[in-house]
Coordinates of C-alpha atoms in Angstrom, one line a residue:
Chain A
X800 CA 8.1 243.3 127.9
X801 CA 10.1 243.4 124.2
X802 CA 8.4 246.0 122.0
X803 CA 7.1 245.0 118.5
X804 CA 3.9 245.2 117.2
X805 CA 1.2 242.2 116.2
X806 CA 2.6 240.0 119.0
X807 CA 0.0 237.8 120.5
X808 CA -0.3 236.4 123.3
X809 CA -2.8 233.7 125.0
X810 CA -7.1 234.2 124.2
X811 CA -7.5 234.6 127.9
X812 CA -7.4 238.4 127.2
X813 CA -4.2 238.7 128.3
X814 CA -1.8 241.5 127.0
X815 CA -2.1 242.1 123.1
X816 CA 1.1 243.9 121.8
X817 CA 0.3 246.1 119.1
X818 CA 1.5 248.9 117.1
X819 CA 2.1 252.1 119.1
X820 CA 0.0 254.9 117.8
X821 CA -0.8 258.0 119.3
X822 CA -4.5 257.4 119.7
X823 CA -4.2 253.6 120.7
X824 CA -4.5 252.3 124.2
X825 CA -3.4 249.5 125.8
X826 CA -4.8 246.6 127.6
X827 CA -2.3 247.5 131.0
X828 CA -3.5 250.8 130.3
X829 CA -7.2 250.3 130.5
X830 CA -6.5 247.7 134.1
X831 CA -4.6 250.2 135.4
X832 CA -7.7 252.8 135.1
X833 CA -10.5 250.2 136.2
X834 CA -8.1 249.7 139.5
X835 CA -8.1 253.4 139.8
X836 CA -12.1 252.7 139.4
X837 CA -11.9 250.2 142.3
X838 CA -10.9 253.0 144.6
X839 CA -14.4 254.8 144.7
X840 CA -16.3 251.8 145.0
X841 CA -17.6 251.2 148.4
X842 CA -17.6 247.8 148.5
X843 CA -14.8 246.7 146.8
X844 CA -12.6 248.6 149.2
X845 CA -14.4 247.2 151.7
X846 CA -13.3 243.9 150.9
X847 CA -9.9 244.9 149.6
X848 CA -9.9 241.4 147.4
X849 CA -7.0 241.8 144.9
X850 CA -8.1 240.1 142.1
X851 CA -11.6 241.6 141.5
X852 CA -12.0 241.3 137.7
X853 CA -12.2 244.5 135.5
X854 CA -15.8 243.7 134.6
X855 CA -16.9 243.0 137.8
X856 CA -15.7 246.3 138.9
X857 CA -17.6 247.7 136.0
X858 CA -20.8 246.0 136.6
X859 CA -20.0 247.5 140.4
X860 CA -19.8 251.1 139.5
X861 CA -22.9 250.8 137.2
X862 CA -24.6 249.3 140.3
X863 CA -23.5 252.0 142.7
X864 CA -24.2 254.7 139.9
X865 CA -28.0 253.8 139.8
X866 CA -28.1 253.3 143.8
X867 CA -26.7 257.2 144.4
X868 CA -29.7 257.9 141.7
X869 CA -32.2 256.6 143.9
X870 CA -30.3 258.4 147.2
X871 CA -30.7 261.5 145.5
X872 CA -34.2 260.5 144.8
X873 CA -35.5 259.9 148.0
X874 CA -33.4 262.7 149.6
X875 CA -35.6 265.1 147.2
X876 CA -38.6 263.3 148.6
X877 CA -37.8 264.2 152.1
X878 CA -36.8 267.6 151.8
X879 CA -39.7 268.8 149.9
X880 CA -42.0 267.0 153.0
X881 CA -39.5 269.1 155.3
X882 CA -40.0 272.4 153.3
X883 CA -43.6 271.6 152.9
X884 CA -44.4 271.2 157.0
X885 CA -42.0 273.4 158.7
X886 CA -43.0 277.5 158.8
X887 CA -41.3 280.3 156.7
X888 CA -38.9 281.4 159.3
X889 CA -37.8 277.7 161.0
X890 CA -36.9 276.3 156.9
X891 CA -34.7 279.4 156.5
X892 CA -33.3 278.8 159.9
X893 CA -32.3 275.5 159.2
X894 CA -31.2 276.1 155.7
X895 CA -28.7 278.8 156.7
X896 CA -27.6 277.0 160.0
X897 CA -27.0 273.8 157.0
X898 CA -24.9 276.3 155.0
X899 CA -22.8 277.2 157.9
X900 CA -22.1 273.5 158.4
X901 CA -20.5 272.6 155.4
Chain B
X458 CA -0.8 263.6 131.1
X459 CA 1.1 264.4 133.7
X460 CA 0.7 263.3 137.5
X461 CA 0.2 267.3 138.6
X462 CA -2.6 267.2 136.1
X463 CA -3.9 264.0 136.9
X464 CA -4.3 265.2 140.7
X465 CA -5.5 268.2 139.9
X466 CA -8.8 266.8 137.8
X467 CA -8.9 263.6 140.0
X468 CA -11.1 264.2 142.8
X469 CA -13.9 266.6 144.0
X470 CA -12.4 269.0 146.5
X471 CA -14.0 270.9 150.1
X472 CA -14.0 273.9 147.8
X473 CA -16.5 271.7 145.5
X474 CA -18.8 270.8 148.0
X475 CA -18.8 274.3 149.3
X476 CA -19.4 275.8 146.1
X477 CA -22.5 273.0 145.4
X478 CA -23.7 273.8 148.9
X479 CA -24.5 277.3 148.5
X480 CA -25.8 277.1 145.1
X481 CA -28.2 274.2 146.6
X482 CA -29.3 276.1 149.2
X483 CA -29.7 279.0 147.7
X484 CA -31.9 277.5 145.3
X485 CA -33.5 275.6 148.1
X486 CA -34.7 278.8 149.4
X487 CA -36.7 279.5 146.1
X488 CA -38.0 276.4 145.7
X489 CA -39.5 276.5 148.9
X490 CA -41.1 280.2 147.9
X491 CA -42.5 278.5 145.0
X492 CA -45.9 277.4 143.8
X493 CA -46.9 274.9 141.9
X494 CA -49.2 275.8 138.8
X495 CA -52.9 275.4 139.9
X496 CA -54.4 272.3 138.8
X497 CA -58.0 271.2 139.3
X498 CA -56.5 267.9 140.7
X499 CA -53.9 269.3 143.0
X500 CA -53.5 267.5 146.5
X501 CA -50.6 268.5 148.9
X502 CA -48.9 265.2 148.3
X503 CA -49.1 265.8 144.5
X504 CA -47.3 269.6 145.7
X505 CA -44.5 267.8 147.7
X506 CA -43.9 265.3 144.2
X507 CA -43.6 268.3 142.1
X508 CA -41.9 270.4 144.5
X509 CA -39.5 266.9 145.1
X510 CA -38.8 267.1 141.4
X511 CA -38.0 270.5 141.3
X512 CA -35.4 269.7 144.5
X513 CA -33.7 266.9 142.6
X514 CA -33.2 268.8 139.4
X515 CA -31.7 272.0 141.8
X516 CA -29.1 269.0 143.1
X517 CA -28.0 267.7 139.7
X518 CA -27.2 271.4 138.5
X519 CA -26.2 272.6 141.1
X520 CA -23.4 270.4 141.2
X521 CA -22.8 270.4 137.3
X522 CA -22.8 274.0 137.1
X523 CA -20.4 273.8 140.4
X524 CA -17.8 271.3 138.9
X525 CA -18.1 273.7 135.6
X526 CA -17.1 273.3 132.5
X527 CA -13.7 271.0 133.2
X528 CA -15.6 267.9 132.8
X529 CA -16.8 266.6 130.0
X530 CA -20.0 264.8 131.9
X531 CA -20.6 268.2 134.0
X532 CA -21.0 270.0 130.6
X533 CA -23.1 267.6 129.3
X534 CA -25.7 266.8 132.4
X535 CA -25.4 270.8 131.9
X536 CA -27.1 270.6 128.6
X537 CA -29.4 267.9 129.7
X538 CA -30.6 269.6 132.0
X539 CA -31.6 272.9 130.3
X540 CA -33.2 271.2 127.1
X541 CA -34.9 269.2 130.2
X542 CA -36.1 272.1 132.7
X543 CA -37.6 274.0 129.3
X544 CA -39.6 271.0 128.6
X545 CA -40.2 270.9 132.0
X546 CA -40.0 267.4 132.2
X547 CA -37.8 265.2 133.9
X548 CA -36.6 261.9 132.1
X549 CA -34.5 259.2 132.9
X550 CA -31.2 258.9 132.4
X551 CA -31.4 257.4 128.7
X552 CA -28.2 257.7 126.4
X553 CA -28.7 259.5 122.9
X554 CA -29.2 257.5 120.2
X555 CA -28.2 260.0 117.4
X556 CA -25.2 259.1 116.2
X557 CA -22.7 261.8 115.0
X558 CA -20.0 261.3 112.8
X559 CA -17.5 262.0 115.8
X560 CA -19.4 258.9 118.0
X561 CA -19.4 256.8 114.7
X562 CA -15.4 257.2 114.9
X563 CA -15.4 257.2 118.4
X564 CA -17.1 253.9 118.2
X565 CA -15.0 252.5 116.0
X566 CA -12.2 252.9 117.7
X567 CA -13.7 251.2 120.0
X568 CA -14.4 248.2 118.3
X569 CA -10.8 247.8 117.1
X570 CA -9.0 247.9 119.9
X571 CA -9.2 244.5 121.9
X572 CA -10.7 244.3 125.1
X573 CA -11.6 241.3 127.0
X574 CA -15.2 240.5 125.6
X575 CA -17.0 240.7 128.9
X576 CA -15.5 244.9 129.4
X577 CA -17.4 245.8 126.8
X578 CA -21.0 245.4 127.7
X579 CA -19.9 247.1 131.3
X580 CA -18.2 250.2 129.5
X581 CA -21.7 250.3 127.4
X582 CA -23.6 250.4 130.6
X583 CA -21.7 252.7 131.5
X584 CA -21.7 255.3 128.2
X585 CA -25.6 255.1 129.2
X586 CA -25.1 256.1 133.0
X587 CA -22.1 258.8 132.7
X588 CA -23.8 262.1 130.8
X589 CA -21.8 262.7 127.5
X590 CA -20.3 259.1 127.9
X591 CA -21.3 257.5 124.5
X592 CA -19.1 259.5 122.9
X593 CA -15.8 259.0 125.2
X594 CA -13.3 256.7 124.8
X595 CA -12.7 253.6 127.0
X596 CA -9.7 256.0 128.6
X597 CA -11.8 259.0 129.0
X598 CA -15.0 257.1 130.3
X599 CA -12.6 255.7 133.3
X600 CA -12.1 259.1 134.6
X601 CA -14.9 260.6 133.6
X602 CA -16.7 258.2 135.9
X603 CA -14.4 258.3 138.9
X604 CA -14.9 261.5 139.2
X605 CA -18.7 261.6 138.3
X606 CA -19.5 259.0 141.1
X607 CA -17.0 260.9 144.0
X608 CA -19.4 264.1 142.5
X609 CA -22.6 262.2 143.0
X610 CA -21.6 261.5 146.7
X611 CA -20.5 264.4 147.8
X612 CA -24.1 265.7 146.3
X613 CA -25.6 262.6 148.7
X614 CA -23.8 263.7 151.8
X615 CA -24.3 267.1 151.4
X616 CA -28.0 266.8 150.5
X617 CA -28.5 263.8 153.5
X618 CA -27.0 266.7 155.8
X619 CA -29.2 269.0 155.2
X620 CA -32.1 266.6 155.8
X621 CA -30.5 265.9 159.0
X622 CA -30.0 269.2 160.1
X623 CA -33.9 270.2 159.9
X624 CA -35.8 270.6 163.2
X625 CA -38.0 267.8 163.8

């Protein structure tokens, strides 16, 4: 890759040369972080397809964000009906046998 | 940045999820301890809601106080959350629309630099999900996410244990 700034290349979005600067980024640079993105997502290393697109990945962790929400939600839910129904000593009991677990 | 530093801030660590875990369950402990204010209309389901509330809000600071103040989106879902337990009301995750002088040239730098057309609106989506993401740049969201969403599950797991480990 020759250096040189306001090279362009094809509109598919491919690499856009332009002039280095401190606070600019690069197209490579920004793929190379979405792969590093890829590696959290569930299902894309499930199906450990190369050529998953950079938005699709995107769209993926946005979709994954909002499903962890609505874990966390439902896990609230069911441990305030645990603390609710269980007496005084068994909830401490199985809080601090939960603490030793982790 | 260097790879060291790079490993260093990449993922969550055991010493993460220990740290969240006692702060969780310590705070599980009060909660439980807790009453709700009386209300003329108060049922026990409407107790277990409230008391639900008051659970999910422990899990979200518990594990931005535990990650600290090394992360940008840990400091701000930090902020959130205080302005949001003294209004004692829980929202949804909506972005802020005030735009500061430092997101207006955040933004534009944004806009200048050329990005396939369809990134965009999924790195918007995104500012809106991560805490403190509108004003990040495109590098800074990345990470910021990765390590938000590994943060997020380890808060899951740890939280789905728990629920697990109670006496049926």
């Amino acid at each position: 890759m020759s250096s040189g700034g306001g090279r362009r290349t094809s509109s598919t979005g491919s690499t856009i040369q332009q002039p280095r600067s401190a606070s600019r980024i690069s197209d490579d640079q920004i793929i190379d972080l979405v792969s590093k993105l890829r590696d959290v997502l569930p299902e894309i290393r499930n199906h450990s397809s190369d050529r998953v697109s950079a938005s699709k990945v995107l769209q993926e962790t946005c979709s994954h964000i909002k499903r962890l929400h609505r874990e966390v939600d439902d896990l609230s839910e069911r441990l305030s009906q645990l603390l609710s129904t269980i007496d005084a000593n068994s909830a401490e009991a199985a809080i601090i046998r939960s603490l030793i677990r982790q | 940045m260097t790879l060291a530093r790079d490993t260093a801030m990449k993922n969550p660590t055991n010493s993460l999820k220990r740290r969240f875990s006692l702060k969780f369950l310590k705070t599980l402990v009060r909660i439980r301890k807790s009453r709700p204010p009386p209300s003329p209309s108060a049922s026990s389901s409407w107790e277990i809601r409230w008391r639900a509330q008051k659970i999910k809000l422990a899990a979200y600071s518990s594990m931005a106080l535990s990650v600290g103040s090394k992360r940008t989106w840990s400091r701000a879902l930090t902020m959130k959350l205080r302005a949001t337990m003294g209004n004692r009301r829980w929202s949804s995750w909506k972005g802020s629309k005030k735009m500061t002088k430092r997101r207006i040239v955040a933004k534009k730098n944004m806009e200048k630099r050329h990005l396939e057309k369809d990134m965009n609106s999924g790195l918007q989506q995104l500012r809106q999900l991560v805490p403190g993401g509108e004003s990040m740049d495109p590098r800074s969201l990345l990470e910021e996410t990765a390590h938000f969403v590994r943060c997020l599950e380890t808060q899951v797991r740890v939280m789905r244990s728990i629920v697990e480990g109670f006496p049926c």
